[in-house]
Each structure stands twice: as C-alpha cells, then as structure tokens.
Coordinates of C-alpha atoms and ligand atoms in Angstrom, one line a residue:
X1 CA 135.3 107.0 69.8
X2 CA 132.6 108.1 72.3
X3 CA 132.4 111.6 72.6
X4 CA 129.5 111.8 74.7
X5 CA 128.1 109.9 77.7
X6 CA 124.7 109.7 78.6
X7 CA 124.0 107.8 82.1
X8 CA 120.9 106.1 82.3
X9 CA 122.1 103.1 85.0
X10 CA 120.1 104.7 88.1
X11 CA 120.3 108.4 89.7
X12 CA 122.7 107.3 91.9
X13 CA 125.0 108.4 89.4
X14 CA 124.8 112.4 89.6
X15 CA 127.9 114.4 89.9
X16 CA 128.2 117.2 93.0
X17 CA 127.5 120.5 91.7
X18 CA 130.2 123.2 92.4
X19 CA 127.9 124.7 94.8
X20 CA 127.9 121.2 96.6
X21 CA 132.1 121.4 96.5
X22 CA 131.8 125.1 98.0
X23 CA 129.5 124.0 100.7
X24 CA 131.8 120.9 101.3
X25 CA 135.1 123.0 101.4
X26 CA 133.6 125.4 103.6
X27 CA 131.4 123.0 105.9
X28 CA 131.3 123.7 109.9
X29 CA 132.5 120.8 111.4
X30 CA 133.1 118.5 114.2
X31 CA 133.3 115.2 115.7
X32 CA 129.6 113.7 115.4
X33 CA 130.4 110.9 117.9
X34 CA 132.1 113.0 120.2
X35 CA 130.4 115.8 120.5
X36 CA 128.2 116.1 117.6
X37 CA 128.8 117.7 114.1
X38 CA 127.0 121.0 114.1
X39 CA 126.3 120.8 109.8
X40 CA 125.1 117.4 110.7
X41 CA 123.0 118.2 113.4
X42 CA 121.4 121.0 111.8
X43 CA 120.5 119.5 108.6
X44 CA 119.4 116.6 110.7
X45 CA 117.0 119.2 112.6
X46 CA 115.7 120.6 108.8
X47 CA 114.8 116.8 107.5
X48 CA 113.1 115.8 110.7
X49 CA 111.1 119.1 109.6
X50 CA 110.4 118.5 106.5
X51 CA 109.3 115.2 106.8
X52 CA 107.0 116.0 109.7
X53 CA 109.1 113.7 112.6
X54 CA 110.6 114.3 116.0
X55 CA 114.0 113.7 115.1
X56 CA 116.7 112.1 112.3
X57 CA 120.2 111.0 111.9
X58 CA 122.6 111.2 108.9
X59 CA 123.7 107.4 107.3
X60 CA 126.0 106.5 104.8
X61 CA 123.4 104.9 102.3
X62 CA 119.3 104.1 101.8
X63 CA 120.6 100.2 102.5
X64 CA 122.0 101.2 106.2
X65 CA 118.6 103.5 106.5
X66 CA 116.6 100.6 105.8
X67 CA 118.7 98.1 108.3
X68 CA 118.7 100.8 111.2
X69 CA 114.9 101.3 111.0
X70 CA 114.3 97.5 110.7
X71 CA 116.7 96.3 113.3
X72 CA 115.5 98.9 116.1
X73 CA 111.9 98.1 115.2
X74 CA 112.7 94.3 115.4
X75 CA 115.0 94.6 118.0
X76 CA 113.3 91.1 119.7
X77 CA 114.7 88.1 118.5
X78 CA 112.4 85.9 116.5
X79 CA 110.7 89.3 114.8
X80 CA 109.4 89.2 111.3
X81 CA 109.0 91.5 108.7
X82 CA 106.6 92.1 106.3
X83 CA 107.7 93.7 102.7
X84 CA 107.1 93.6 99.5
X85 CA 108.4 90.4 97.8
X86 CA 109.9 92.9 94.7
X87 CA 111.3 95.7 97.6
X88 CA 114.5 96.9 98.0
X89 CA 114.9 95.6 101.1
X90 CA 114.2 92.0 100.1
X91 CA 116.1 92.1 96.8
X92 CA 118.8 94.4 96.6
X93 CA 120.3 94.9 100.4
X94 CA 122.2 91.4 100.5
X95 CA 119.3 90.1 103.5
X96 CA 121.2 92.4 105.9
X97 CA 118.0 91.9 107.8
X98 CA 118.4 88.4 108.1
X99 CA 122.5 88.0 108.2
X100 CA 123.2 90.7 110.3
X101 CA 119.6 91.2 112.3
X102 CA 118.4 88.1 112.7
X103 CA 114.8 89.3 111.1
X104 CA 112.8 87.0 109.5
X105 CA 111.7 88.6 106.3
X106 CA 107.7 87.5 105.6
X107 CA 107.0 88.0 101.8
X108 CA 103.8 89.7 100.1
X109 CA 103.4 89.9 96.7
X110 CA 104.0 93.6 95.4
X111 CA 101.4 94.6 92.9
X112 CA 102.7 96.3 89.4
X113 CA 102.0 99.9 91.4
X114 CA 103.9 98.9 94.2
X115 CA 101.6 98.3 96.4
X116 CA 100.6 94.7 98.6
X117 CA 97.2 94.1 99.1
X118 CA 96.2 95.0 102.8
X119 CA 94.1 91.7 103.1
X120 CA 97.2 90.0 102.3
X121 CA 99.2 92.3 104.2
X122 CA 97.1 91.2 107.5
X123 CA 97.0 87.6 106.3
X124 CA 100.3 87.3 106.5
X125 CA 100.4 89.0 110.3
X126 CA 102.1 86.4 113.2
X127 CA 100.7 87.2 116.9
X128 CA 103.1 86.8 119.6
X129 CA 100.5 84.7 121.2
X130 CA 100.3 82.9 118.2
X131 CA 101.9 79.0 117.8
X132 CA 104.5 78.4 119.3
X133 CA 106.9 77.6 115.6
X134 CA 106.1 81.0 114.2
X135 CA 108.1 84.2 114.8
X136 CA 106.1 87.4 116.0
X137 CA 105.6 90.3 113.0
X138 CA 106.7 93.4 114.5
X139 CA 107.0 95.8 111.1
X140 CA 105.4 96.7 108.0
X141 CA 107.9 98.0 105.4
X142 CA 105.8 99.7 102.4
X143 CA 108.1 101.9 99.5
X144 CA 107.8 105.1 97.8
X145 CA 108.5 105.5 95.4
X146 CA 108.4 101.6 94.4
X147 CA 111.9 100.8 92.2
X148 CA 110.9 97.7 91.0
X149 CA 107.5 98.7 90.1
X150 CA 108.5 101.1 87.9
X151 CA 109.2 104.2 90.1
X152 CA 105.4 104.2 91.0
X153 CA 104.0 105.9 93.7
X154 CA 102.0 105.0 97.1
X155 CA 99.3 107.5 97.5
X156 CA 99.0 108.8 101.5
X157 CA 95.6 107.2 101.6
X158 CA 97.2 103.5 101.1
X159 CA 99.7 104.1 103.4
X160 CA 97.1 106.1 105.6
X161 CA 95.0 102.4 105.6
X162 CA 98.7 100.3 105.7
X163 CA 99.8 102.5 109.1
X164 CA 95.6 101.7 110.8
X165 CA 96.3 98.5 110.4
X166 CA 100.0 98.2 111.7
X167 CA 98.4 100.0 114.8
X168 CA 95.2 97.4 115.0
X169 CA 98.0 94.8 115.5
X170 CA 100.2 96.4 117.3
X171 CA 102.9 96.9 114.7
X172 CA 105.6 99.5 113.0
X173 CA 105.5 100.7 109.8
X174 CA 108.8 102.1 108.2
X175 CA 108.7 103.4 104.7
X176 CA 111.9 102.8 102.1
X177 CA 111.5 106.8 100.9
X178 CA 114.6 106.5 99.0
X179 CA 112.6 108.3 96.3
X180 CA 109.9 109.9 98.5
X181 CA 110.8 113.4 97.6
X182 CA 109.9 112.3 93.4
X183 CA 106.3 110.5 94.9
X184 CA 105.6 114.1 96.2
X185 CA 106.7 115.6 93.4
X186 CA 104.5 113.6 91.0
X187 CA 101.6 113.7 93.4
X188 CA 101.5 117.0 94.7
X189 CA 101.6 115.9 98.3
X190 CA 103.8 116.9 100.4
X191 CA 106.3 114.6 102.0
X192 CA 105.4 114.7 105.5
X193 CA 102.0 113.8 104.0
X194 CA 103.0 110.7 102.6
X195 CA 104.8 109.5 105.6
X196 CA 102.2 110.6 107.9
X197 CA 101.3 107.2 109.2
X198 CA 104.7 105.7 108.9
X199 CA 107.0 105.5 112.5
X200 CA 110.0 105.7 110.6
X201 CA 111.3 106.9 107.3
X202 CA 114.4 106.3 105.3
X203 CA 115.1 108.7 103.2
X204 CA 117.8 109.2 99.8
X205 CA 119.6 112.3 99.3
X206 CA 122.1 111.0 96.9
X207 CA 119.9 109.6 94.3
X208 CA 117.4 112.3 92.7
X209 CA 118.2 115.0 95.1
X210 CA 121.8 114.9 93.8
X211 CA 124.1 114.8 96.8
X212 CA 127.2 112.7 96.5
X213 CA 126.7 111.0 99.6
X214 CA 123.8 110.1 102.3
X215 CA 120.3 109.4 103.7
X216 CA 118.5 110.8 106.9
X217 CA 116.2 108.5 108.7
X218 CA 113.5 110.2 110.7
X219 CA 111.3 109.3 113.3
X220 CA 110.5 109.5 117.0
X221 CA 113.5 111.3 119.7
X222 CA 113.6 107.7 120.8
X223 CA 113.6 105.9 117.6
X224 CA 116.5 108.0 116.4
X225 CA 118.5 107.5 120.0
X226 CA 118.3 103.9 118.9
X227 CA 119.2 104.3 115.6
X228 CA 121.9 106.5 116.2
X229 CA 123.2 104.1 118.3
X230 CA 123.1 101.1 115.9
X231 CA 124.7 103.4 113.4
X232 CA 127.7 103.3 115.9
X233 CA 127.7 99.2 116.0
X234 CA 127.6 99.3 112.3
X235 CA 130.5 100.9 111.9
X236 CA 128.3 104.1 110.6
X237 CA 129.4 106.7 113.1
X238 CA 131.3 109.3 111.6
X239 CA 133.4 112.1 112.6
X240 CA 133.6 115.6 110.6
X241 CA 130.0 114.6 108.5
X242 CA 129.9 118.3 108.2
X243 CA 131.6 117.9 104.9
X244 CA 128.8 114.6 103.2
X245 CA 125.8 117.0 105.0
X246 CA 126.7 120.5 103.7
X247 CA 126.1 118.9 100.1
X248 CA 123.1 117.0 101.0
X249 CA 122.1 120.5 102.5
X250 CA 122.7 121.9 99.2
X251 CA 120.7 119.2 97.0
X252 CA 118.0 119.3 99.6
X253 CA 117.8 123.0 98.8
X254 CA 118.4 123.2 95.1
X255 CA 117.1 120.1 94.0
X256 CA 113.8 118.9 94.5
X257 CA 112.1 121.5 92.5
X258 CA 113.7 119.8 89.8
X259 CA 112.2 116.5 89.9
X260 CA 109.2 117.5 88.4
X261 CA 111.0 118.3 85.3
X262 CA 112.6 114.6 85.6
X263 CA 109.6 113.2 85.1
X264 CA 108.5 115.1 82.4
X265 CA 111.8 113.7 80.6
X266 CA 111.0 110.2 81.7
X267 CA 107.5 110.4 79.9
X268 CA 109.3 111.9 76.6
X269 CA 111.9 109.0 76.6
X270 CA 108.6 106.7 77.3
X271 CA 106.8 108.6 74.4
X272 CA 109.8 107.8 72.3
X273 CA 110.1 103.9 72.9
X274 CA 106.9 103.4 71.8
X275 CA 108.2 104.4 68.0
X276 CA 110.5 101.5 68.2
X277 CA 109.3 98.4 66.8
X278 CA 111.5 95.8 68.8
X279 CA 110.3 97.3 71.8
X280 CA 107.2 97.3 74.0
X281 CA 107.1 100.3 76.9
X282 CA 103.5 100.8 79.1
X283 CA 104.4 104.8 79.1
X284 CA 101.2 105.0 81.1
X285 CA 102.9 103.6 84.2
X286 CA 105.5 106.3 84.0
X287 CA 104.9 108.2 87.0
X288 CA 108.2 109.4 88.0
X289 CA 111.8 109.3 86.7
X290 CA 112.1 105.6 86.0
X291 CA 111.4 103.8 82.9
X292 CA 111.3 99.9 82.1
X293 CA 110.9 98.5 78.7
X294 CA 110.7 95.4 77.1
X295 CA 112.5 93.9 74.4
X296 CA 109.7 91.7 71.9
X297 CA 110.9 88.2 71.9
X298 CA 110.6 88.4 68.1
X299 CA 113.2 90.4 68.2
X300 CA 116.2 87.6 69.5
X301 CA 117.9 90.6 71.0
X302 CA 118.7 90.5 75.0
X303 CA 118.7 92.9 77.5
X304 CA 122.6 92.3 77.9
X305 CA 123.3 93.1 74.2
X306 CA 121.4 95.9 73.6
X307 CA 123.1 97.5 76.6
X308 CA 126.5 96.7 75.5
X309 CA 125.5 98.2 72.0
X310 CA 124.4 101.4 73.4
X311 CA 128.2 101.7 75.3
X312 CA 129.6 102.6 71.6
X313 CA 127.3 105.1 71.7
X314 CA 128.0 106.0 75.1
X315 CA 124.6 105.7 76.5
X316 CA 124.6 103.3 79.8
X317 CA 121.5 101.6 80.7
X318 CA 120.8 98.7 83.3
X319 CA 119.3 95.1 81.9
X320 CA 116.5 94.8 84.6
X321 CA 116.0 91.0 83.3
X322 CA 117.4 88.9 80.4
X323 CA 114.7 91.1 78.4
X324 CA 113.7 94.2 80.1
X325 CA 116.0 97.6 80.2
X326 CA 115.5 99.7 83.5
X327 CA 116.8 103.5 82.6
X328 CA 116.6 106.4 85.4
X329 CA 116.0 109.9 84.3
X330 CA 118.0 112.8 86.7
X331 CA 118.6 116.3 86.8
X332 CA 122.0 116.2 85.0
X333 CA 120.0 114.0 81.6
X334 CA 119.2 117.0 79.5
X335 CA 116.1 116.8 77.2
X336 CA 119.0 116.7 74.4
X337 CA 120.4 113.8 76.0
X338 CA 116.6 111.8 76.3
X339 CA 116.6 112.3 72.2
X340 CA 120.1 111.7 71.5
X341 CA 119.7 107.8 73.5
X342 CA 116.5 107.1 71.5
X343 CA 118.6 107.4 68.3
X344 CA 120.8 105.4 70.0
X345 CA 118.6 102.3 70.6
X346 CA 117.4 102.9 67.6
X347 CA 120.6 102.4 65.9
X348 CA 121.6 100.0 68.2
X349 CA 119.0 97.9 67.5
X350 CA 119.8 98.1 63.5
X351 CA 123.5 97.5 64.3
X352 CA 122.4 94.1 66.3
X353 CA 119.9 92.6 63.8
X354 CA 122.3 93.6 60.7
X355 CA 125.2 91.6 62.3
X356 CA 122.7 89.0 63.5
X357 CA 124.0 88.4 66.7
X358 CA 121.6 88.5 69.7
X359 CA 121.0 86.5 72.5
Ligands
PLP1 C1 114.2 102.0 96.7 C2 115.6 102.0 97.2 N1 115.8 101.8 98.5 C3 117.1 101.8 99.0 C4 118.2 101.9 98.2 C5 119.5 101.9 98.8 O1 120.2 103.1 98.7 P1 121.8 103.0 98.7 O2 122.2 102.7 97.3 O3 122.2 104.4 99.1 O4 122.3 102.0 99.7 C6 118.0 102.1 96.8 C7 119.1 102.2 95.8 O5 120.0 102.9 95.8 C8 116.7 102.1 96.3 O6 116.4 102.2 94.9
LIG2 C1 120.3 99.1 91.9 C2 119.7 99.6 93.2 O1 120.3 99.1 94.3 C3 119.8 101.1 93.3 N1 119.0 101.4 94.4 C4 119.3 101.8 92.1 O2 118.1 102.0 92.0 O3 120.0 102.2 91.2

C-alpha cells in the first residue's frame, strides 16, 4: 500500500498553497472582456514590469502563450517559423501553429544546451523577395529554459546575438520563457535581461512558480492589443480572471526565490543517479530543476517499466524515450523526498532484474 507520493512527472504538478486559496477567495474581480478584471489587469501591469515590456495579457496555458505570440507575429499568410527542431512549440503543442495558424514551422537542429546555431539559424532565413515556392520567415522562436535539453539555459548574450540578427532580417523573435524565471535563477540574470532582445515573451506561472493556473505574455502596447484580441478568437477570453491571477500573484511573490533551492535538489538527485549501476546521468548538464537519465542497454530494463515499478513505491516519473526517464524537481519535492526516490529506483531496479521481466 503506498503511503507516500512523490511527483516527479513535470512541475506542472504543484498544489496551490493556502495562501494561493486565500488570495483566490478574496480576489477583486470583474469581467475582463467587458470591462477589464482589475486583479488581472494589475498583475498584468507587475509582469510587463518585471520582465522589462510595454504591456502583457493573462492566458490559460504556456501552449496558448506560444500560439498568440506566433500567430500575431505571423499574422501574413505564407509566414514561417523558425524553432528549434526539439522545442516545445514543434513537439509538444499539437502544430497549433500550423492547424490552427496556418505557419509554416522551419526546423533547426537544437544543440544538447538548447541552443541552434546562428549560422544555421540564418541559413535557414526565407526573404519575401525570395522565389516565388518559398514562404517568407517572419519569427525566431528560441527557449529558456530549454525542456528537452535538459532544463538548460540560454545565456542573454546568445539571445543578445539571436535578436541582432532577427533585426538584420527584418524579423521577430519570441521566447518560450515557460521556465525563464529558473534560467534567471540559475544564472543570476535577471529576467528582463534575458529577454532583452526578444519582442515577445511567454511566460509559465503554473509550472515552477506554483500557481494553479496561467501564463502572461509580454511585449509591445501593440503586440498585446493583438494578442489580447486573438485570445478572444481562441476562446481565451475570460471573465472574473481575478480568481486564476490572485494565485499567480501569490506564486509570483512567494515563489521564485525558491527555485534556486530546486536546483540544488535537482543536482543531489543527479549526484545520486550516478551510484546506480543500471544507469547513466551527465549531472554536469544539470543546470536547473530538470533531470534526464539513461537506462544502460545492458540493463534490458525500459523506460516504461521502471516507471511503472516506481508507482508501488509511489514515486511518478515520465519515460522521456523507450530508455531515458525525464524527472522535474519543484518547490513541494522535499530533500527527503529526492533521497527517498533514489532508494526507490534503486529497489526498483532489483525488483525488475530479480523477476526478469524488462522490456
Ligand atoms: C518549455 C515549455 N513551453 C510551453 C509549455 C506549455 O505550457 P502549458 O502546459 O501550460 O500549455 C510547456 C509545458 O508545460 C513547456 O515545458
Ligand atoms: C510535457 C510538457 O508538455 C510539459 N510542458 C512538461 O514539461 O511537463
């Protein structure tokens, strides 16, 4: 019988705090299409701030942030995008770009920190004066943190040299900061630093930051007039938001000095991978709060099966591949918790070979 339940599957997973459910409760509210939300419209005001822009607006999730600030950048028909061929965007966000925008996603392979070579990056730039059976790039989409790369981070000089040459060509460039607050954290830049040269930014409160629901995008008065406005067509226009943005408020507040001490956990859980045989972890890559391990093909154990092992100990994890684990560190994983799902493994692992059954 589990009696305990550790949630490695992503920080997405965090629980409101009570002060979150107090704030919610006693949120100032209104009707944000009508006449505008006053919670929403002041936390709004406090992440344009922060992040160093003219102006945001609240959305549902990081995947309607990212198809906002891709659409209204594209808004041409026969636009292209350039991203990452391992981004969110591309991989995980159903090609809303595509099926619902009509934007031609352009490919560029994502190095292991996350980052796409700028030569290859302007390589793979389409003019509009260009021939006649290519579609015109119109945005460069970088991400920071990089999920897929590990959590990694994208220094402000890259994306300093990334936004130059967006500019040379006449192009956007619109970051995927669902995990932008944990780059600053683990680079000691602040965020409006790191999105200096971007146009537009989406960014997560409900993954480290905590908050149940929500992301902001920021970015020019008339960038977010737009995007406000797709938000509407997507069915993302909500009425008393008051209640979602008094909690993002609160994690915004109360949270982000804490991811430092994610990372910290992340690097212990790293540390303690490396012990296990049937495993293979490069803990130097851990920059953040995301950690991805490999399972040694000697082993004949999958990525599948060790994760279902780990359930009976009540330890959830996420197979990234057939033989790679992703597991995300957050505020509510206690150190305890980091040593108590490296017994696990371990024991999960013995379990597995003693019975024999693996892939
Ligand atoms: C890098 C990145 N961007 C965007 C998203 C999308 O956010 P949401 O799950 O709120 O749609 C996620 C995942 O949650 C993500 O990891
Ligand atoms: C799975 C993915 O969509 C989510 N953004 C996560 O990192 O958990």
């Amino acid at each position: 019988m589990v009696t305990r339940t550790v949630d490695l599957r992503s920080d997405t997973v965090t629980k409101p705090t009570e002060a979150m459910r107090a704030a919610m409760a006693s949120a100032d509210v209104d009707d944000d299409v009508l006449s505008g939300d006053p919670t929403a419209q002041r936390f709004e005001e406090e992440v344009a701030r922060i992040m160093g822009k003219e102006a945001a607006v609240f959305v549902p999730s990081g995947t309607m942030g990212n198809l906002i600030s891709v659409l209204v950048h594209c808004e041409v028909r026969g636009s292209e995008v350039i991203l990452g061929d391992d981004s969110h965007i591309h991989i995980y966000e159903n090609g809303g770009i595509s099926s619902i925008g009509g934007v031609h996603p352009r490919t560029v392979k994502n190095n292991p920190d996350g980052t796409m070579d700028i030569d290859r990056i302007e390589a793979a730039i389409r003019h509009p004066d260009g021939a006649l059976y290519y579609p015109t790039t119109r945005l460069i989409c970088l991400e920071n943190t990089h999920a897929n790369c590990g959590g990694r981070c994208i220094t402000a000089e890259y994306t300093d040299r990334v936004g130059k040459l967006a500019r040379k060509h006449g192009l956007k460039l619109h970051i995927d900061g669902a995990r932008i607050f944990n780059a600053s954290a683990a680079l000691g830049v602040p965020v409006h630093r790191l999105v200096q040269a971007a146009d537009s930014v989406s960014v997560c409160l409900s993954k480290g930051l905590g908050a149940p629901v929500g992301s902001v995008i920021v970015g020019t008065k008339d960038f977010i007039t737009k995007a406000r406005r797709l938000r509407k067509t997507l069915g993302g226009g909500m009425r008393q938001i008051g209640v979602l943005c008094a909690a993002a408020y609160v994690a915004l507040q109360d949270n982000v000095v804490k991811l430092e001490d994610d990372h910290r956990k992340a690097k212990i859980f790293a540390d303690g991978l490396k012990e296990i045989k049937q495993l293979n972890v490069d803990a130097s890559s851990v920059e953040t709060n995301m950690v991805f391990f490999n399972i040694n093909e000697s082993s004949m154990i999958s990525s599948i099966s060790l994760c279902e092992a780990l359930e009976k100990f009540g330890v959830l994890a996420m197979p990234a591949s057939s033989t790679s684990v992703r597991v995300v560190i957050h505020y509510q994983i206690s150190e305890s918790d980091v040593h108590y799902a490296l017994t696990s493994i371990k024991q999960a692992i013995q379990e597995i070979l003693a019975v024999g059954t693996t892939k």
